Tab-separated table of C-alpha atoms in Angstrom:
chain	number	residue	atom	x	y	z
A	1	MET	CA	129.591	37.734	172.709
A	2	ALA	CA	130.559	36.176	169.384
A	3	THR	CA	129.112	36.884	165.941
A	4	GLU	CA	128.104	34.209	163.429
A	5	VAL	CA	128.234	35.225	159.750
A	6	TYR	CA	126.196	33.188	157.306
A	7	SER	CA	126.825	33.790	153.568
A	8	CYS	CA	124.958	31.984	150.876
A	9	ARG	CA	124.952	31.881	147.065
A	10	ASP	CA	122.064	32.382	144.695
A	11	GLY	CA	119.461	29.645	145.062
A	12	GLN	CA	120.817	28.469	148.423
A	13	GLU	CA	119.143	28.726	151.844
A	14	LEU	CA	120.980	30.991	154.322
A	15	LYS	CA	121.559	28.146	156.815
A	16	GLN	CA	123.020	25.969	154.019
A	17	GLY	CA	125.638	28.579	153.218
A	18	LYS	CA	129.083	29.171	154.667
A	19	LEU	CA	129.421	29.874	158.381
A	20	ASP	CA	132.167	32.131	159.773
A	21	TYR	CA	132.792	33.544	163.254
A	22	CYS	CA	134.048	37.052	163.925
A	23	GLU	CA	134.114	39.785	166.580
A	24	ILE	CA	131.893	42.380	164.831
A	25	GLU	CA	129.766	44.200	167.332
A	26	ASP	CA	127.706	46.887	165.489
A	27	ARG	CA	125.772	47.396	162.235
A	28	GLY	CA	128.349	49.757	160.676
A	29	GLU	CA	131.161	47.221	160.987
A	30	ALA	CA	128.860	44.486	159.713
A	31	GLU	CA	127.887	46.564	156.672
A	32	ASP	CA	131.543	47.285	155.783
A	33	ASP	CA	132.419	43.628	156.278
A	34	ALA	CA	129.532	42.464	154.081
A	35	LYS	CA	130.513	44.750	151.212
A	36	ARG	CA	134.108	43.605	151.520
A	37	ARG	CA	133.075	39.923	151.412
A	38	CYS	CA	130.889	40.544	148.364
A	39	GLN	CA	133.761	42.242	146.540
A	40	ARG	CA	136.037	39.278	147.248
A	41	ASP	CA	133.443	36.700	146.213
A	42	PRO	CA	130.940	38.120	143.654
A	43	PHE	CA	128.846	34.895	143.807
A	44	ILE	CA	127.589	35.624	147.384
A	45	LYS	CA	123.919	36.525	147.280
A	46	LYS	CA	123.122	37.222	150.904
A	47	ILE	CA	125.002	37.674	154.209
A	48	ALA	CA	123.457	37.675	157.724
A	49	TYR	CA	125.094	38.564	161.031
A	50	TYR	CA	123.875	36.921	164.239
A	51	LYS	CA	125.017	37.797	167.788
A	52	VAL	CA	125.371	34.683	169.842
A	53	ALA	CA	125.352	34.871	173.656
A	54	THR	CA	127.180	32.482	175.944
A	55	ASP	CA	123.875	30.924	177.046
A	56	GLY	CA	123.100	29.945	173.406
A	57	GLU	CA	120.641	32.671	172.531
A	58	PHE	CA	121.104	34.429	169.209
A	59	ARG	CA	119.540	37.217	167.225
A	60	MET	CA	120.127	38.689	163.807
A	61	PHE	CA	121.385	42.249	163.899
A	62	TYR	CA	122.265	42.850	160.213
A	63	SER	CA	121.660	41.314	156.827
A	64	TYR	CA	122.904	42.342	153.375
A	65	THR	CA	121.783	41.320	149.918
A	66	ASN	CA	124.385	41.736	147.197
A	67	PRO	CA	122.888	43.773	144.356
A	68	ASN	CA	125.751	42.777	141.996
A	69	CYS	CA	125.511	39.049	142.573
A	70	LYS	CA	126.687	36.911	139.690
A	71	PRO	CA	124.933	33.566	139.034
A	72	ALA	CA	126.775	30.623	140.593
A	73	PRO	CA	129.101	28.895	138.104
A	74	LYS	CA	127.923	25.531	136.893
A	75	THR	CA	130.250	22.636	137.411
A	76	ALA	CA	131.894	21.110	134.392
A	77	PRO	CA	130.969	17.454	133.698
A	78	GLY	CA	134.546	16.327	134.423
A	79	ALA	CA	134.862	18.387	137.607
A	80	GLY	CA	133.191	15.918	139.947
A	81	ALA	CA	130.216	14.424	138.228
A	82	ILE	CA	130.782	11.096	136.600
A	83	PRO	CA	129.907	11.368	132.934
A	84	LYS	CA	127.431	8.795	131.665
A	85	LYS	CA	128.812	6.305	129.223
A	86	LYS	CA	127.040	5.833	125.981
A	87	PRO	CA	125.521	2.402	125.569
A	88	ALA	CA	127.514	0.115	123.256
A	89	ALA	CA	126.072	-0.008	119.786
A	90	LYS	CA	124.381	-3.314	119.033
A	91	LYS	CA	125.895	-5.260	116.168
A	92	PRO	CA	123.460	-6.092	113.426
A	93	PRO	CA	122.763	-9.817	113.056
A	94	PRO	CA	124.937	-11.526	110.485
A	95	PRO	CA	123.344	-11.938	107.114
A	96	PRO	CA	121.957	-15.420	106.303
A	97	PRO	CA	124.512	-17.677	104.646
A	98	GLY	CA	124.670	-17.581	100.884
A	99	LEU	CA	123.940	-20.454	98.459
A	100	LEU	CA	127.555	-21.689	98.351
A	101	ALA	CA	127.844	-21.739	102.150
A	102	ARG	CA	124.601	-23.698	102.476
A	103	LEU	CA	125.806	-26.252	99.883
A	104	LYS	CA	129.177	-26.662	101.708
A	105	LYS	CA	127.298	-27.216	104.965
A	106	LYS	CA	125.079	-29.929	103.396
A	107	ILE	CA	128.079	-31.713	101.915
A	108	GLY	CA	129.975	-31.399	105.187
A	109	LEU	CA	132.866	-29.321	104.075
């Protein structure tokens, strides 16, 4: 019988979290393993241990919620998200030509 270990971060569903497989068989081993995992990764919010039989049946036999969970770090804008470009500033329309320019245009210079 194998054991599936789901670990999720704060604000994440348990099934959306990370999945590991191990050979843990009882609650005592699971509790020690959960505490060890939370010490290594303080962003883990919850861990659940499921026993999986060869015929596909499973049942949860231990779950642990980290009381010292830190909030998940926010990603920096340059770390994967494409920063939005600022729109180019519109140039103001040119001022109307002055008196001298209008006279030159009339004369054809």
